[in-house]
XYZ file of C-alpha atoms in Angstrom:
574
model
C 66.079 -102.122 -154.628
C 62.510 -100.911 -154.901
C 61.043 -103.914 -156.690
C 59.658 -101.971 -159.669
C 61.442 -104.258 -162.111
C 63.273 -107.550 -162.264
C 66.996 -106.734 -161.727
C 69.089 -109.256 -163.627
C 72.455 -108.140 -162.317
C 74.306 -111.365 -162.979
C 73.525 -111.321 -166.694
C 73.694 -107.577 -167.328
C 76.572 -106.541 -165.083
C 79.403 -109.070 -165.090
C 81.579 -106.679 -163.060
C 79.283 -106.736 -160.016
C 81.209 -107.961 -156.944
C 80.891 -111.695 -156.155
C 79.850 -110.826 -152.592
C 76.745 -109.114 -153.983
C 76.134 -111.710 -156.708
C 75.948 -114.510 -154.186
C 73.004 -112.844 -152.446
C 70.787 -112.452 -155.523
C 68.565 -115.177 -156.976
C 68.080 -114.633 -160.691
C 66.302 -116.377 -163.554
C 68.539 -118.077 -166.122
C 66.749 -117.091 -169.355
C 67.864 -113.448 -169.558
C 70.309 -112.371 -172.301
C 74.001 -111.644 -171.971
C 75.238 -108.074 -171.546
C 76.187 -105.742 -174.331
C 79.915 -105.740 -175.037
C 81.824 -102.838 -173.523
C 83.983 -100.594 -175.725
C 87.611 -101.673 -175.963
C 89.225 -98.544 -174.547
C 92.545 -98.197 -172.726
C 92.010 -98.135 -168.962
C 93.965 -95.474 -167.095
C 94.182 -94.116 -163.581
C 93.168 -90.529 -162.895
C 96.575 -90.142 -161.223
C 98.326 -90.732 -164.552
C 97.648 -87.107 -165.547
C 98.258 -84.393 -163.016
C 98.987 -80.707 -163.471
C 98.625 -77.691 -161.238
C 95.099 -76.577 -160.441
C 94.155 -73.545 -162.517
C 96.549 -74.250 -165.370
C 94.967 -75.003 -168.731
C 95.964 -78.564 -169.501
C 94.905 -81.284 -171.934
C 94.905 -78.769 -174.785
C 93.741 -80.823 -177.773
C 95.738 -81.372 -180.923
C 93.357 -80.140 -183.610
C 95.285 -81.362 -186.656
C 92.945 -84.208 -187.606
C 89.606 -85.451 -188.805
C 87.052 -83.840 -191.106
C 88.001 -81.959 -194.247
C 86.819 -78.375 -194.697
C 83.538 -79.169 -196.421
C 82.464 -81.852 -193.940
C 83.498 -79.702 -190.985
C 81.457 -76.757 -192.264
C 78.419 -78.995 -192.780
C 78.816 -80.463 -189.294
C 79.026 -76.975 -187.782
C 75.951 -75.811 -189.698
C 73.944 -78.867 -188.568
C 74.643 -78.170 -184.905
C 73.930 -74.450 -185.259
C 70.574 -75.141 -186.897
C 69.657 -77.783 -184.311
C 70.562 -75.500 -181.407
C 68.669 -72.530 -182.840
C 65.592 -74.670 -183.556
C 65.685 -76.617 -180.277
C 62.368 -77.036 -178.445
C 63.873 -76.882 -174.958
C 61.743 -73.905 -173.941
C 58.651 -76.092 -173.724
C 60.099 -77.209 -170.366
C 63.154 -75.022 -169.620
C 63.574 -71.370 -168.754
C 66.206 -69.044 -170.163
C 68.271 -69.102 -166.991
C 69.629 -65.764 -165.767
C 73.248 -64.681 -166.146
C 74.048 -63.055 -162.812
C 77.064 -60.982 -161.826
C 78.856 -62.335 -158.747
C 79.895 -59.045 -157.194
C 81.739 -60.361 -154.126
C 83.666 -62.993 -156.034
C 84.414 -60.540 -158.832
C 85.940 -58.088 -156.384
C 88.072 -60.819 -154.827
C 89.291 -62.125 -158.194
C 89.800 -58.761 -159.874
C 87.666 -59.953 -162.789
C 83.982 -59.894 -163.670
C 82.616 -63.344 -162.834
C 79.196 -64.143 -164.248
C 77.133 -67.120 -163.107
C 74.899 -68.907 -165.603
C 72.224 -70.145 -163.200
C 71.197 -73.527 -164.565
C 70.572 -74.541 -160.950
C 67.379 -72.444 -161.184
C 65.720 -74.767 -163.708
C 62.589 -76.563 -162.474
C 64.615 -79.754 -161.872
C 67.564 -77.710 -160.503
C 69.859 -78.745 -163.364
C 70.504 -78.102 -167.075
C 69.816 -81.731 -167.970
C 66.177 -81.259 -168.956
C 67.293 -79.251 -172.016
C 68.983 -82.119 -173.835
C 66.529 -84.740 -172.658
C 63.477 -82.878 -173.898
C 65.111 -81.834 -177.164
C 65.728 -85.469 -178.043
C 62.477 -86.914 -176.695
C 60.288 -84.294 -178.362
C 61.586 -85.439 -181.767
C 60.615 -89.096 -181.273
C 57.701 -90.558 -183.204
C 54.367 -91.355 -181.579
C 55.145 -95.062 -182.023
C 58.469 -94.699 -180.193
C 56.824 -92.814 -177.336
C 54.127 -95.509 -177.026
C 56.747 -98.263 -176.672
C 58.249 -96.428 -173.713
C 61.612 -94.907 -172.917
C 64.504 -95.854 -170.679
C 67.547 -93.982 -169.408
C 70.401 -94.395 -166.956
C 71.400 -91.612 -164.607
C 72.844 -90.751 -161.206
C 70.032 -88.237 -160.804
C 69.986 -84.999 -162.780
C 69.520 -86.528 -166.242
C 66.870 -88.801 -164.756
C 64.907 -85.810 -163.515
C 65.126 -84.165 -166.913
C 63.910 -87.321 -168.645
C 61.121 -87.850 -166.106
C 59.859 -84.281 -166.484
C 60.046 -84.525 -170.275
C 58.138 -87.827 -170.263
C 55.449 -86.254 -168.101
C 55.187 -83.336 -170.544
C 54.996 -85.694 -173.548
C 52.618 -88.151 -171.839
C 54.779 -91.260 -172.207
C 56.076 -93.947 -169.829
C 59.731 -94.003 -168.813
C 61.939 -96.394 -166.835
C 64.918 -94.819 -165.049
C 67.923 -96.975 -164.127
C 69.958 -95.482 -161.291
C 73.046 -96.648 -159.385
C 72.218 -98.022 -155.956
C 74.080 -95.185 -154.229
C 72.129 -92.370 -155.916
C 71.216 -89.588 -153.495
C 67.788 -90.019 -151.953
C 66.773 -86.463 -152.856
C 67.266 -87.309 -156.551
C 65.463 -90.657 -156.364
C 62.433 -89.142 -154.661
C 62.250 -86.293 -157.159
C 62.256 -88.737 -160.089
C 59.500 -90.795 -158.463
C 57.390 -87.678 -157.839
C 57.634 -86.877 -161.547
C 55.989 -90.233 -162.303
C 58.912 -92.320 -163.551
C 59.552 -95.920 -162.541
C 62.959 -96.564 -160.977
C 65.300 -99.533 -161.065
C 68.448 -99.486 -158.922
C 71.414 -101.299 -160.499
C 75.123 -101.312 -159.745
C 77.198 -98.716 -157.944
C 78.362 -96.607 -160.909
C 76.793 -94.807 -163.829
C 78.539 -97.162 -166.251
C 76.997 -100.261 -164.652
C 73.544 -98.676 -164.720
C 73.974 -97.672 -168.358
C 75.033 -101.170 -169.439
C 71.860 -102.597 -167.936
C 69.621 -99.868 -169.384
C 70.978 -100.248 -172.916
C 70.457 -104.003 -172.862
C 66.940 -103.668 -171.530
C 66.140 -101.067 -174.202
C 67.200 -103.592 -176.841
C 65.211 -106.423 -175.278
C 61.959 -104.486 -174.781
C 62.014 -102.177 -177.809
C 62.274 -99.069 -175.652
C 64.064 -95.954 -176.840
C 67.218 -95.324 -174.840
C 67.718 -91.672 -173.885
C 71.466 -91.209 -173.341
C 72.767 -88.812 -170.731
C 75.148 -87.027 -173.086
C 76.298 -88.911 -176.194
C 73.667 -88.034 -178.807
C 73.473 -85.095 -181.274
C 70.013 -84.030 -180.073
C 71.098 -84.152 -176.422
C 74.183 -82.095 -177.275
C 72.147 -79.584 -179.266
C 69.709 -79.153 -176.383
C 72.554 -78.418 -173.976
C 74.015 -76.055 -176.577
C 71.175 -73.611 -175.927
C 73.050 -72.678 -172.728
C 75.867 -71.276 -174.866
C 73.403 -69.510 -177.156
C 71.836 -67.780 -174.174
C 75.183 -66.724 -172.706
C 76.237 -64.926 -175.897
C 72.862 -63.250 -176.093
C 72.921 -62.179 -172.440
C 76.450 -60.871 -171.972
C 77.026 -57.333 -173.195
C 80.809 -56.998 -172.848
C 83.727 -58.862 -174.461
C 83.955 -62.348 -172.995
C 87.251 -64.066 -172.190
C 86.092 -67.596 -171.302
C 83.194 -69.867 -170.377
C 83.950 -72.509 -167.737
C 81.891 -75.685 -168.069
C 81.656 -78.691 -165.720
C 82.487 -81.927 -167.546
C 81.123 -85.391 -166.897
C 80.301 -87.210 -170.124
C 80.832 -84.041 -172.149
C 77.336 -83.236 -173.437
C 77.133 -79.742 -171.959
C 80.589 -78.574 -173.037
C 80.204 -80.126 -176.505
C 76.900 -78.312 -177.004
C 78.208 -74.970 -175.727
C 81.380 -75.222 -177.824
C 79.340 -76.149 -180.933
C 77.541 -72.819 -180.718
C 80.074 -70.459 -179.141
C 83.064 -71.444 -181.285
C 81.022 -70.974 -184.485
C 79.570 -67.606 -183.475
C 82.415 -66.073 -181.405
C 85.492 -68.244 -181.891
C 87.670 -65.883 -179.832
C 85.813 -66.882 -176.649
C 87.570 -69.704 -174.809
C 85.484 -72.740 -173.836
C 87.213 -74.447 -170.925
C 86.196 -77.693 -169.243
C 86.515 -78.233 -165.494
C 86.945 -81.667 -163.899
C 87.869 -82.988 -160.452
C 91.386 -84.416 -160.188
C 89.895 -87.863 -159.499
C 87.335 -87.811 -162.351
C 89.381 -86.424 -165.256
C 88.193 -88.593 -168.130
C 87.933 -85.716 -170.625
C 91.361 -84.336 -169.746
C 92.981 -87.755 -170.147
C 91.147 -88.404 -173.424
C 92.217 -85.061 -174.903
C 95.743 -85.570 -173.604
C 96.071 -88.962 -175.340
C 94.094 -87.992 -178.433
C 91.579 -90.800 -177.956
C 88.869 -91.800 -175.523
C 89.997 -93.659 -172.433
C 88.252 -95.405 -169.552
C 89.091 -94.487 -165.960
C 89.805 -97.481 -163.750
C 88.214 -95.665 -160.806
C 86.327 -92.420 -160.558
C 85.946 -90.175 -157.520
C 82.370 -89.908 -156.328
C 82.309 -86.624 -154.380
C 81.091 -84.664 -157.413
C 78.701 -87.474 -158.332
C 77.099 -85.543 -161.193
C 80.358 -85.791 -163.185
C 81.535 -89.198 -161.906
C 81.791 -90.772 -165.375
C 84.412 -93.367 -166.301
C 84.103 -92.899 -170.066
C 83.156 -89.738 -171.944
C 80.942 -89.918 -175.022
C 82.167 -90.718 -178.523
C 80.386 -87.782 -180.169
C 81.134 -85.428 -177.299
C 84.834 -86.300 -177.538
C 84.865 -85.706 -181.298
C 83.414 -82.223 -180.815
C 85.568 -81.332 -177.824
C 88.771 -82.455 -179.538
C 88.012 -79.971 -182.296
C 86.557 -77.039 -180.362
C 87.425 -76.791 -176.654
C 90.491 -74.944 -175.415
C 91.509 -77.351 -172.647
C 90.586 -78.552 -169.180
C 91.214 -77.141 -165.705
C 91.442 -79.620 -162.808
C 90.342 -78.799 -159.258
C 90.388 -80.502 -155.855
C 87.570 -81.583 -153.580
C 88.528 -78.787 -151.186
C 88.243 -76.179 -153.938
C 84.772 -77.443 -154.884
C 83.674 -77.123 -151.246
C 85.042 -73.578 -151.142
C 82.981 -72.670 -154.209
C 79.826 -74.119 -152.655
C 80.418 -71.779 -149.716
C 81.191 -68.891 -152.081
C 77.865 -69.424 -153.845
C 75.991 -69.447 -150.553
C 77.616 -66.185 -149.472
C 77.073 -64.649 -152.913
C 73.478 -65.677 -153.716
C 72.256 -67.637 -150.649
C 71.956 -70.712 -152.859
C 73.473 -74.138 -152.196
C 74.956 -75.952 -155.167
C 75.715 -79.651 -155.418
C 79.438 -80.428 -155.868
C 79.252 -80.821 -159.658
C 77.182 -77.636 -159.779
C 80.034 -75.678 -158.172
C 82.747 -77.279 -160.299
C 82.904 -74.542 -162.938
C 83.124 -71.821 -160.291
C 86.100 -73.574 -158.720
C 87.763 -73.875 -162.116
C 87.158 -70.229 -163.022
C 88.651 -69.016 -159.740
C 91.693 -71.294 -160.027
C 92.291 -70.220 -163.645
C 92.052 -66.504 -162.850
C 94.533 -66.869 -159.997
C 96.959 -69.087 -161.886
C 97.236 -66.755 -164.902
C 96.907 -63.507 -162.967
C 93.887 -62.578 -165.077
C 92.543 -59.063 -164.446
C 89.525 -57.059 -165.593
C 88.184 -59.798 -167.847
C 84.671 -61.186 -168.129
C 84.390 -64.906 -167.395
C 81.304 -67.096 -167.110
C 80.923 -70.148 -164.852
C 77.935 -72.438 -165.287
C 76.289 -73.366 -161.989
C 74.943 -76.598 -163.372
C 72.987 -78.167 -160.512
C 71.613 -77.757 -156.995
C 70.450 -81.257 -156.077
C 72.486 -81.272 -152.887
C 72.015 -83.894 -150.204
C 71.778 -82.161 -146.826
C 74.055 -84.680 -145.064
C 76.915 -83.821 -147.413
C 76.953 -80.243 -146.140
C 78.833 -81.468 -143.057
C 81.819 -82.409 -145.192
C 81.521 -79.224 -147.246
C 81.682 -77.035 -144.151
C 84.737 -78.944 -142.888
C 86.683 -78.418 -146.099
C 85.442 -75.078 -147.461
C 87.934 -72.830 -145.683
C 90.787 -75.202 -146.523
C 89.780 -75.014 -150.188
C 89.572 -71.234 -149.997
C 93.115 -71.199 -148.565
C 91.905 -69.632 -145.349
C 92.651 -72.577 -143.050
C 95.704 -74.777 -142.627
C 95.905 -78.179 -140.916
C 99.208 -78.478 -139.037
C 100.923 -80.935 -136.700
C 103.544 -79.698 -134.230
C 105.713 -81.879 -131.989
C 106.556 -80.488 -128.550
C 109.292 -81.736 -126.236
C 107.680 -82.876 -122.985
C 109.049 -80.208 -120.686
C 107.540 -77.463 -118.582
C 106.304 -74.469 -120.516
C 106.475 -75.999 -124.020
C 102.703 -75.974 -124.555
C 102.464 -72.401 -123.287
C 105.247 -71.341 -125.645
C 103.468 -73.091 -128.512
C 100.237 -71.210 -127.740
C 102.115 -67.896 -127.757
C 103.463 -68.634 -131.217
C 100.048 -69.437 -132.694
C 98.321 -66.746 -130.630
C 97.721 -64.289 -133.512
C 95.850 -66.959 -135.503
C 92.339 -68.209 -134.769
C 92.360 -71.932 -133.899
C 89.604 -73.931 -135.607
C 90.527 -77.292 -134.020
C 93.007 -78.383 -131.356
C 94.012 -81.930 -130.369
C 96.893 -82.693 -128.007
C 98.337 -86.079 -127.075
C 101.489 -87.019 -125.146
C 103.544 -89.988 -126.405
C 105.540 -91.478 -123.498
C 107.578 -93.689 -125.833
C 108.869 -90.716 -127.787
C 108.963 -88.306 -124.829
C 107.104 -85.702 -126.843
C 103.565 -84.530 -127.494
C 101.844 -84.008 -130.815
C 99.417 -81.145 -131.394
C 97.111 -81.403 -134.421
C 95.383 -78.105 -135.059
C 93.580 -76.007 -137.606
C 94.654 -72.404 -137.979
C 92.569 -69.778 -139.769
C 94.492 -67.166 -141.731
C 93.943 -64.362 -144.228
C 97.123 -64.704 -146.314
C 99.158 -67.763 -147.245
C 102.232 -65.891 -146.006
C 100.866 -66.124 -142.446
C 101.231 -69.915 -142.538
C 104.804 -69.619 -143.815
C 105.582 -67.164 -141.017
C 104.144 -69.561 -138.437
C 106.175 -72.482 -139.805
C 109.315 -70.329 -139.612
C 108.574 -69.387 -135.989
C 108.059 -73.036 -135.026
C 111.336 -73.990 -136.640
C 113.214 -71.245 -134.778
C 111.969 -72.705 -131.458
C 112.866 -76.239 -132.602
C 109.192 -77.239 -132.665
C 109.016 -79.684 -135.568
C 105.904 -78.769 -137.608
C 104.358 -80.444 -140.664
C 101.781 -78.879 -142.979
C 99.058 -81.506 -143.572
C 96.542 -79.250 -145.313
C 96.616 -81.224 -148.574
C 96.478 -84.662 -146.951
C 92.945 -86.037 -147.372
C 93.684 -88.968 -145.056
C 94.269 -86.539 -142.202
C 91.114 -84.521 -142.902
C 88.871 -87.571 -143.311
C 90.260 -89.856 -140.596
C 93.482 -89.194 -138.714
C 92.336 -85.982 -137.071
C 89.824 -88.158 -135.209
C 92.348 -90.893 -134.344
C 95.590 -89.058 -133.582
C 97.755 -90.043 -130.647
C 96.776 -93.670 -130.070
C 99.948 -95.764 -130.383
C 99.903 -99.511 -130.694
C 102.269 -101.979 -132.315
C 100.468 -104.399 -134.622
C 102.347 -107.145 -136.416
C 101.928 -107.355 -140.220
C 99.482 -104.435 -140.263
C 98.453 -102.873 -143.547
C 96.305 -99.740 -143.701
C 93.776 -99.204 -146.493
C 91.157 -96.591 -147.207
C 87.930 -97.971 -148.695
C 85.027 -96.094 -150.241
C 81.867 -97.735 -148.894
C 78.656 -97.323 -150.920
C 75.886 -95.991 -148.691
C 73.333 -98.825 -148.511
C 72.258 -101.428 -145.974
C 74.439 -104.514 -145.569
C 77.710 -102.963 -146.762
C 79.613 -103.692 -143.549
C 78.665 -107.382 -143.647
C 79.701 -107.585 -147.312
C 83.090 -106.193 -146.322
C 83.479 -108.587 -143.393
C 82.423 -111.562 -145.513
C 85.211 -110.729 -147.966
C 88.046 -110.533 -145.406
C 87.046 -112.215 -142.167
C 87.929 -114.403 -140.422
C 91.056 -114.914 -142.539
C 92.543 -111.514 -141.651
C 92.163 -109.806 -138.308
C 90.921 -106.203 -138.311
C 93.183 -103.953 -136.203
C 91.714 -100.504 -137.030
C 88.349 -99.319 -138.285
C 87.279 -95.689 -138.658
C 84.167 -94.853 -140.697
C 83.414 -91.322 -141.901
C 80.105 -90.640 -143.661
C 80.296 -88.157 -146.548
C 76.667 -87.798 -147.502
C 74.514 -90.474 -149.090
C 76.640 -91.293 -152.122
C 79.584 -92.886 -150.316
C 81.485 -93.104 -147.052
C 85.213 -93.335 -146.392
C 86.550 -96.063 -144.102
C 90.132 -96.303 -142.846
C 90.850 -99.942 -142.054
C 93.847 -101.789 -140.644
C 94.213 -105.550 -141.171
C 96.890 -108.045 -140.200
C 98.055 -109.518 -143.495
C 101.276 -111.510 -143.702
C 103.727 -110.665 -146.472
C 103.023 -113.982 -148.229
C 99.283 -113.190 -148.232
C 99.413 -109.706 -149.794
C 98.495 -110.904 -153.298
C 95.519 -112.862 -151.942
C 94.383 -109.808 -150.012
C 94.544 -107.629 -153.124
C 92.492 -110.183 -155.090
C 89.837 -110.187 -152.359
C 89.777 -106.393 -152.264
C 89.478 -106.172 -156.047
C 86.647 -108.700 -156.164
C 84.734 -106.794 -153.491
C 84.323 -103.960 -155.984
C 84.753 -101.028 -153.596
C 87.246 -98.327 -154.469
C 90.270 -98.627 -152.190
C 93.854 -97.464 -151.797
C 96.776 -98.600 -149.657
C 97.768 -95.972 -147.085
C 100.385 -97.964 -145.161
C 103.200 -95.705 -146.384
C 101.340 -92.431 -145.880
C 103.717 -90.352 -143.745
C 100.823 -88.874 -141.790
C 100.165 -92.289 -140.215
C 103.572 -92.291 -138.562
C 103.277 -88.650 -137.583
C 99.875 -88.893 -135.912
C 99.311 -92.521 -134.892
C 102.728 -93.475 -133.537
């Protein structure tokens, strides 16, 4: 923490892990936290449909009567048309992606919100709201919570309006975003490890100090400011438009775009795009009410929101056409696509809509249509590019990760190499297992058509070389490819994958929670940029101690999952 404010975590954030609480000395006079909304808590895994298919289509038989609905629509149209966003924002260009369009057989247009001065669309909504505050409100100061992009928009807007602002950010916010906010003159407080924790603190502090809270998405003026993106798209595109693909976090951008587009050209589809592991909007639309995710994936940190907004949900339930879900690999592929198309590097959430548009076009066999994808942000941390480059070709379906088992006899490896000879090998790891009298080869194979992988699998089968396709197994890509072939028998071993927040002292916090009660038998740490790191950990936990272990893991507060029964463990580590 940077010491710019007094961080009262124990009072404001009751969910903070005990391991962290015990290391913070706090005054006792600070108020209790605001109550959290009573929403059903669901896992992202509870809703899963094929990538590219339009799911979570809302049931629109509800809510406002005709007169109220018309008035609501008129209010948003007027507010969008009269928005003052252009005091700080540019009308971002709508650019044709020629290479991607040729590959997809459709005309893909990119709405370049990554070209804004803060490299994100967020300044639109922030300034539209802040510019309407009274002089008295501005003098008392503002406060917001953000993982980065909204914070930059608020900081720039505060600088333009000449007022003081306090920005509350999660402790694992990317350094590039923190530094940018500081350069814009805002004061920063680091609280919690999620957006929701930071927001709880910021809202309470706003109440205590009389500051105006500037929400990231759930406010009519914020939504109207973001709606200018939709207004510009309809003004810029000259041909009939099939769909606009919008990245979804809290829902402010898609609610604003839908509020304009569906009133002006209702035939144009407005489609949300979310990661499989951060699908709060899809789940909310699916169940017809807002939900809270129990855990949210952090790779696309700009949309890593556990609970969408109340107003944004109301609008989306009425106006959007559904949500497309995409994988981490697909997002990485779209980051690479953008670099090859425009020589620009998007952040993961900034490439989300591109991934969704491509998946949708392929799934429905769409041809010769105009579709728009919003490239919403480019605040990429350089360290994360390592992971992106590892996964981009897998996400583009141009690389497969395979494991083949060879009988330990003369000539088997040579025969294997002949079979894979036509394909370019991107990685190759070989290890003999004396206990099983066979060797395992873990390799990456580049290909041009999916049928080439099927042909290779058929060839391997004909030579009795058992082969498993591990392309979709994240555990293999993140960890096991670096560990394969080391056999050891460990009594009572359980294997878990933990997401470690990137900050000093995390390893000791983990060890304090589990050691010396349980012996660590495996530890493999894989950095994934500044936001988080993945750690594969084995511990010796007796069957009678499993419940105690789970309680300790839950209280630690890190996201984790049991991997003991993952088939890839047996394939590659035994």
